[in-house]
Coordinates of C-alpha atoms and ligand atoms in Angstrom, one line a residue:
X1260 CA 0.6 -21.3 34.4
X1261 CA -1.4 -20.0 37.3
X1262 CA -0.8 -16.3 37.6
X1263 CA -0.3 -13.7 34.9
X1264 CA 0.4 -9.9 35.1
X1265 CA -0.6 -7.2 32.6
X1266 CA 0.8 -3.7 32.0
X1267 CA 0.4 -0.9 29.5
X1268 CA 3.5 0.9 28.2
X1269 CA 4.5 3.7 25.8
X1270 CA 1.9 6.3 24.6
X1271 CA -1.6 5.7 25.9
X1272 CA -4.2 4.7 23.3
X1273 CA -8.0 4.4 23.4
X1274 CA -8.9 0.8 23.8
X1275 CA -6.1 0.0 26.2
X1276 CA -8.6 -0.2 29.1
X1277 CA -10.8 -2.5 27.0
X1278 CA -7.7 -4.7 26.5
X1279 CA -6.9 -4.8 30.2
X1280 CA -10.5 -5.7 30.9
X1281 CA -10.4 -8.4 28.3
X1282 CA -7.1 -9.9 29.5
X1283 CA -8.3 -9.9 33.1
X1284 CA -11.7 -11.3 32.7
X1285 CA -10.8 -13.9 30.1
X1286 CA -7.8 -15.1 32.2
X1287 CA -10.1 -15.4 35.2
X1288 CA -12.7 -17.2 33.1
X1289 CA -9.9 -19.6 32.2
X1290 CA -9.0 -20.2 35.9
X1291 CA -5.9 -17.9 36.2
X1292 CA -5.3 -15.1 38.6
X1293 CA -4.2 -11.7 37.4
X1294 CA -2.1 -8.8 38.7
X1295 CA -1.9 -5.3 37.2
X1296 CA 1.5 -3.6 37.0
X1297 CA 1.2 0.2 37.4
X1298 CA 3.0 2.6 35.0
X1299 CA 4.4 0.1 32.6
X1300 CA 7.9 -1.3 33.0
X1301 CA 8.5 1.4 35.7
X1302 CA 6.0 -0.5 37.9
X1303 CA 8.2 -3.6 37.7
X1304 CA 11.1 -1.6 39.1
X1305 CA 9.1 0.2 41.8
X1306 CA 7.2 -3.0 42.6
X1307 CA 3.9 -1.2 42.0
X1308 CA 1.5 -4.0 41.5
X1309 CA -2.1 -4.8 42.4
X1310 CA -4.4 -7.8 42.1
X1311 CA -7.1 -7.5 39.5
X1312 CA -10.4 -9.2 39.7
X1313 CA -13.5 -9.0 37.6
X1314 CA -14.9 -6.0 39.5
X1315 CA -11.6 -4.0 39.4
X1316 CA -11.9 -3.8 35.6
X1317 CA -15.6 -2.8 35.7
X1318 CA -16.6 0.5 34.2
X1319 CA -13.4 1.0 32.3
X1320 CA -14.2 -0.4 28.8
X1321 CA -15.6 2.9 27.7
X1322 CA -12.7 5.0 29.1
X1323 CA -9.8 6.4 27.1
X1324 CA -6.3 6.3 28.5
X1325 CA -5.2 3.4 30.7
X1326 CA -6.3 3.0 34.3
X1327 CA -3.1 1.1 35.0
X1328 CA -1.3 4.3 33.9
X1329 CA 1.6 4.1 31.4
X1330 CA 5.2 5.4 31.3
X1331 CA 8.2 5.7 29.2
X1332 CA 10.8 3.9 31.4
X1333 CA 14.0 4.7 29.6
X1334 CA 16.2 2.8 32.0
X1335 CA 14.5 -0.4 30.9
X1336 CA 16.9 -0.8 28.0
X1337 CA 19.6 -1.6 30.5
X1338 CA 20.2 -5.4 30.9
X1339 CA 20.7 -5.0 34.7
X1340 CA 17.4 -3.3 35.1
X1341 CA 15.6 -5.9 33.0
X1342 CA 17.1 -8.6 35.2
X1343 CA 15.8 -6.9 38.3
X1344 CA 12.3 -6.8 36.7
X1345 CA 12.5 -10.5 35.8
X1346 CA 13.5 -11.3 39.4
X1347 CA 10.6 -9.3 40.7
X1348 CA 8.1 -11.2 38.6
X1349 CA 9.5 -14.5 39.7
X1350 CA 9.4 -13.4 43.4
X1351 CA 5.7 -12.8 43.0
X1352 CA 5.1 -16.2 41.3
X1353 CA 4.0 -14.5 38.1
X1354 CA 4.3 -17.1 35.3
X1355 CA 3.7 -14.8 32.3
X1356 CA 3.4 -11.1 31.4
X1357 CA 1.0 -9.5 28.9
X1358 CA 2.3 -6.2 27.6
X1359 CA -0.1 -3.7 25.9
X1360 CA 1.9 -1.1 23.8
X1361 CA 3.8 -0.3 20.7
X1362 CA 7.1 -1.3 19.1
X1363 CA 9.3 0.0 22.0
X1364 CA 7.2 -1.9 24.5
X1365 CA 7.6 -5.0 22.5
X1366 CA 11.4 -4.7 22.7
X1367 CA 11.0 -4.6 26.5
X1368 CA 8.8 -7.8 26.4
X1369 CA 11.4 -9.5 24.2
X1370 CA 14.1 -8.7 26.7
X1371 CA 12.1 -10.3 29.5
X1372 CA 11.4 -13.3 27.3
X1373 CA 15.2 -13.8 26.9
X1374 CA 15.5 -13.8 30.6
X1375 CA 13.0 -16.7 30.8
X1376 CA 9.8 -14.8 31.5
X1377 CA 7.0 -15.8 29.1
X1378 CA 5.6 -12.7 27.5
X1379 CA 3.0 -11.8 24.9
X1380 CA 2.3 -8.4 23.4
X1381 CA -1.0 -6.8 22.4
X1382 CA -0.6 -3.9 19.9
X1383 CA -1.9 -0.7 21.4
X1384 CA -0.8 2.6 19.8
X1385 CA -2.7 5.2 17.9
X1386 CA -0.1 5.5 15.1
X1387 CA -0.8 2.1 13.6
X1388 CA 2.9 1.5 12.9
X1389 CA 4.0 -1.7 14.6
X1390 CA 5.4 -5.0 13.5
X1391 CA 3.4 -8.3 13.9
X1392 CA 0.1 -6.7 13.0
X1393 CA -1.8 -4.8 10.4
X1394 CA -3.9 -3.1 13.0
X1395 CA -3.2 -1.5 16.4
X1396 CA -5.8 -0.8 19.1
X1397 CA -6.4 3.0 19.2
X1398 CA -5.9 3.7 15.5
X1399 CA -9.6 3.7 14.5
X1400 CA -10.6 6.0 17.4
X1401 CA -7.7 8.4 16.6
X1402 CA -8.8 8.6 13.0
X1403 CA -12.4 9.3 14.0
X1404 CA -11.3 12.0 16.4
X1405 CA -9.3 13.7 13.7
X1406 CA -12.2 13.3 11.3
X1407 CA -14.5 15.0 13.8
X1408 CA -12.1 17.9 14.3
X1409 CA -11.5 18.3 10.5
X1410 CA -15.3 18.5 10.0
X1411 CA -15.5 21.3 12.5
X1412 CA -12.5 23.2 11.1
X1413 CA -13.9 22.7 7.6
X1414 CA -16.9 24.9 8.5
X1415 CA -14.7 27.9 9.2
X1416 CA -12.3 27.2 6.3
X1417 CA -15.3 27.1 3.9
X1418 CA -17.0 30.2 5.4
X1419 CA -13.9 32.3 5.3
X1420 CA -12.3 31.0 2.1
X1421 CA -9.2 29.7 3.9
X1422 CA -6.7 27.0 3.6
X1423 CA -6.9 24.9 6.8
X1424 CA -3.8 23.1 7.7
X1425 CA -4.3 20.4 10.3
X1426 CA -1.2 18.8 11.9
X1427 CA -1.8 15.3 13.2
X1428 CA 0.4 12.7 14.9
X1429 CA 2.6 10.3 13.1
X1430 CA 6.3 10.8 13.5
X1431 CA 7.3 7.8 11.4
X1432 CA 4.1 6.8 9.7
X1433 CA 1.4 8.7 7.9
X1434 CA -1.5 6.3 8.6
X1435 CA -3.5 8.7 10.7
X1436 CA -3.0 11.5 8.2
X1437 CA -3.9 9.3 5.2
X1438 CA -7.0 7.7 6.7
X1439 CA -8.4 10.8 8.3
X1440 CA -7.5 12.8 5.2
X1441 CA -9.4 10.3 3.0
X1442 CA -12.4 10.2 5.4
X1443 CA -12.6 14.0 5.7
X1444 CA -12.2 14.8 2.0
X1445 CA -8.9 16.6 2.5
X1446 CA -7.4 18.1 -0.7
X1447 CA -3.8 17.2 0.2
X1448 CA -2.3 14.8 2.8
X1449 CA 1.4 15.1 3.6
X1450 CA 3.0 12.0 5.1
X1451 CA 6.5 10.8 6.0
X1452 CA 6.2 8.1 3.3
X1453 CA 6.5 10.8 0.6
X1454 CA 9.0 13.7 0.5
X1455 CA 7.2 17.0 0.9
X1456 CA 7.3 19.3 -2.1
X1457 CA 6.1 22.6 -0.7
X1458 CA 6.1 24.2 -4.2
X1459 CA 3.9 21.5 -5.5
X1460 CA 1.5 22.0 -2.6
X1461 CA 1.3 25.7 -3.5
X1462 CA 0.8 25.1 -7.2
X1463 CA -1.9 22.6 -6.4
X1464 CA -3.8 25.1 -4.1
X1465 CA -3.5 27.9 -6.6
X1466 CA -4.8 25.7 -9.4
X1467 CA -7.8 24.7 -7.2
X1468 CA -8.4 28.3 -6.4
X1469 CA -8.4 29.2 -10.1
X1470 CA -11.1 26.5 -10.5
X1471 CA -13.3 28.3 -7.9
X1472 CA -12.3 26.1 -5.0
X1473 CA -12.2 28.7 -2.4
X1474 CA -11.2 26.6 0.6
X1475 CA -8.9 23.7 1.1
X1476 CA -8.0 21.2 3.8
X1477 CA -4.4 19.9 4.2
X1478 CA -3.7 17.2 6.7
X1479 CA -0.1 16.9 7.6
X1480 CA 1.6 14.2 9.7
X1481 CA 4.1 15.7 12.1
X1482 CA 6.8 13.4 10.6
X1483 CA 6.4 14.9 7.1
X1484 CA 6.6 18.5 8.1
X1485 CA 5.4 20.8 10.9
X1486 CA 2.1 22.5 10.3
X1487 CA 3.9 25.8 10.9
X1488 CA 6.3 25.1 8.0
X1489 CA 3.4 24.4 5.7
X1490 CA 1.4 27.5 6.7
X1491 CA 4.4 29.8 6.5
X1492 CA 5.4 28.5 3.1
X1493 CA 1.8 28.9 1.7
X1494 CA 1.6 32.5 3.1
X1495 CA 5.0 33.4 1.7
X1496 CA 4.5 32.0 -1.8
X1497 CA 0.8 32.5 -2.5
X1498 CA -1.9 35.1 -1.8
X1499 CA -4.0 32.5 0.0
X1500 CA -4.9 32.8 3.7
X1501 CA -3.8 29.7 5.6
X1502 CA -4.5 28.8 9.3
X1503 CA -3.0 26.1 11.4
X1504 CA -4.6 23.7 13.9
X1505 CA -2.3 21.3 15.8
X1506 CA -4.5 18.5 17.2
X1507 CA -1.9 17.1 19.6
X1508 CA -3.2 15.0 22.5
X1509 CA -6.8 15.4 21.5
X1510 CA -6.1 12.5 19.1
X1511 CA -4.9 10.2 21.9
X1512 CA -7.9 10.7 24.2
X1513 CA -11.6 9.8 24.3
X1514 CA -13.7 6.7 24.5
X1515 CA -12.6 3.9 22.1
X1516 CA -14.6 3.4 19.0
X1517 CA -16.7 0.2 18.7
X1518 CA -14.0 -1.3 16.4
X1519 CA -11.2 -0.6 18.9
X1520 CA -13.1 -2.1 21.9
X1521 CA -13.9 -5.1 19.9
X1522 CA -10.3 -5.6 18.6
X1523 CA -9.0 -5.1 22.1
X1524 CA -11.2 -7.9 23.4
X1525 CA -10.2 -10.2 20.6
X1526 CA -6.5 -9.5 21.0
X1527 CA -6.9 -10.0 24.8
X1528 CA -8.5 -13.4 24.3
X1529 CA -5.8 -14.5 21.9
X1530 CA -3.0 -13.3 24.2
X1531 CA -4.4 -15.4 27.1
X1532 CA -5.0 -18.4 24.8
X1533 CA -1.5 -18.3 23.5
X1534 CA -0.1 -18.3 27.0
X1535 CA -2.3 -21.2 28.0
X1536 CA -1.1 -23.1 24.9
X1537 CA 2.5 -22.4 25.9
X1538 CA 3.2 -20.6 22.6
X1539 CA 4.3 -17.4 24.2
X1540 CA 7.0 -14.9 23.3
X1541 CA 4.9 -13.6 20.4
X1542 CA 2.9 -10.6 19.4
X1543 CA -0.8 -10.9 18.8
X1544 CA -2.1 -9.1 15.7
X1545 CA -4.6 -8.8 13.0
X1546 CA -3.6 -10.2 9.6
X1547 CA -6.1 -10.3 6.8
X1548 CA -9.2 -10.5 9.0
X1549 CA -7.8 -13.1 11.4
X1550 CA -6.4 -12.6 14.8
X1551 CA -3.0 -14.4 14.9
X1552 CA 0.0 -14.7 17.1
X1553 CA 3.5 -14.3 15.6
X1554 CA 6.8 -15.1 17.3
X1555 CA 8.8 -11.9 18.0
X1556 CA 11.6 -13.0 15.6
X1557 CA 9.1 -13.4 12.7
X1558 CA 7.1 -10.2 13.5
X1559 CA 9.2 -8.1 11.1
X1560 CA 7.5 -9.6 8.1
X1561 CA 4.0 -8.3 9.1
X1562 CA 3.0 -4.7 9.3
X1563 CA 0.3 -2.2 8.3
X1564 CA 1.3 -1.3 4.7
X1565 CA 1.0 2.3 3.5
X1566 CA -1.7 2.2 0.9
X1567 CA -0.4 4.1 -2.1
X1568 CA -3.7 3.6 -4.0
X1569 CA -5.5 5.4 -1.2
X1570 CA -2.9 8.1 -1.1
X1571 CA -3.4 8.8 -4.8
X1572 CA -7.2 8.6 -4.4
X1573 CA -7.2 11.3 -1.7
X1574 CA -5.5 13.7 -4.2
X1575 CA -7.7 12.5 -7.2
X1576 CA -10.9 13.2 -5.2
X1577 CA -9.8 16.2 -3.2
X1578 CA -10.1 18.9 -5.7
Ligands
ATP2936 P1 4.1 4.4 21.2 O1 4.9 4.4 20.0 O2 2.7 4.3 21.0 O3 4.5 5.5 22.2 P2 5.9 2.4 22.2 O4 5.7 1.1 23.0 O5 6.6 2.2 20.9 O6 4.5 3.0 22.0 P3 8.2 3.6 23.5 O7 8.3 4.9 24.3 O8 9.0 3.5 22.3 O9 6.6 3.5 23.1 O10 8.5 2.4 24.4 C1 7.8 2.2 25.6 C2 8.7 1.7 26.7 O11 9.2 0.4 26.3 C3 10.0 2.4 26.9 O12 9.8 3.5 27.8 C4 10.9 1.4 27.6 O13 10.5 1.2 28.9 C5 10.5 0.2 26.8 N1 11.5 0.0 25.7 C6 11.6 0.7 24.6 N2 12.6 0.3 23.8 C7 13.2 -0.7 24.5 C8 14.4 -1.6 24.3 N3 15.1 -1.5 23.2 N4 14.7 -2.5 25.2 C9 13.9 -2.6 26.3 N5 12.9 -1.8 26.6 C10 12.5 -0.9 25.7

């Protein structure tokens, strides 16, 4: 192969820029030329593409978001649209495509592979829930951002004897809630992996209160319940004062942590190496402590497993 293209797709995640930089510079180091596709799969349809050299990815490693922009391009599920994208890549003599994104973005990459375009996926999503890897770029930064926020909210919760409910991202997976809850010393974490028992939450809080614990932190993943539901239930069924903070996009932004930038670089190297070895149509990932590449059809067997032991430990230590 001589020329590759790179795009970012789905929700932005800190470390995506570090991954673009890694792909671009490592590919150039290996003698390839690189094009950047703007706004994910949308850019393949709008033919929005620009050459990338070493300098064009300078000063981005420390930046959150993605300088190539990203998009949710819903029409990309249509076979006709995918065909058009594949034809565009061929017309530009692009031999392979690196996609940085989550599960949905991987589906798009698989579709292009079936049309004869070699693809490789780098996991980039803050939620951590993706097949083919036990780690996704952006997760560590998001957890640290939540931790920082909870530490600040905790000051007020403690000073005013309040229950602080913090709603975090995670529609299908509670990894952000679990890890930020553990790190911030939350009393309760609510995640989609466990049915929410509002009554048990209240009993827990009242018991803590009777043991002179005057303030509590609850971290709730949006997929388990809304923060409003939790606060309203506590207010209705106890005498405790509860306040809600919805962190929202704060969690997606900011400079990547050291870990995310390092993983982005390692994943990028693997992605380019895999293409050069002709073992494409796979997702790069971290398994054990190794960076591996797994064919799309086998990726289902690998994922970040919800740590029940950690979940129990949060509640054992949180009181
Ligand atoms: P995140 O979960 O972090 O937002 P993601 O990659 O899972 O990342 P999605 O919005 O699910 O985000 O998908 C991103 C894009 O991938 C979609 O907008 C669409 O362009 C493409 N895509 C998603 N699903 C498919 C599919 N089944 N076939 C082809 N393309 C798809």
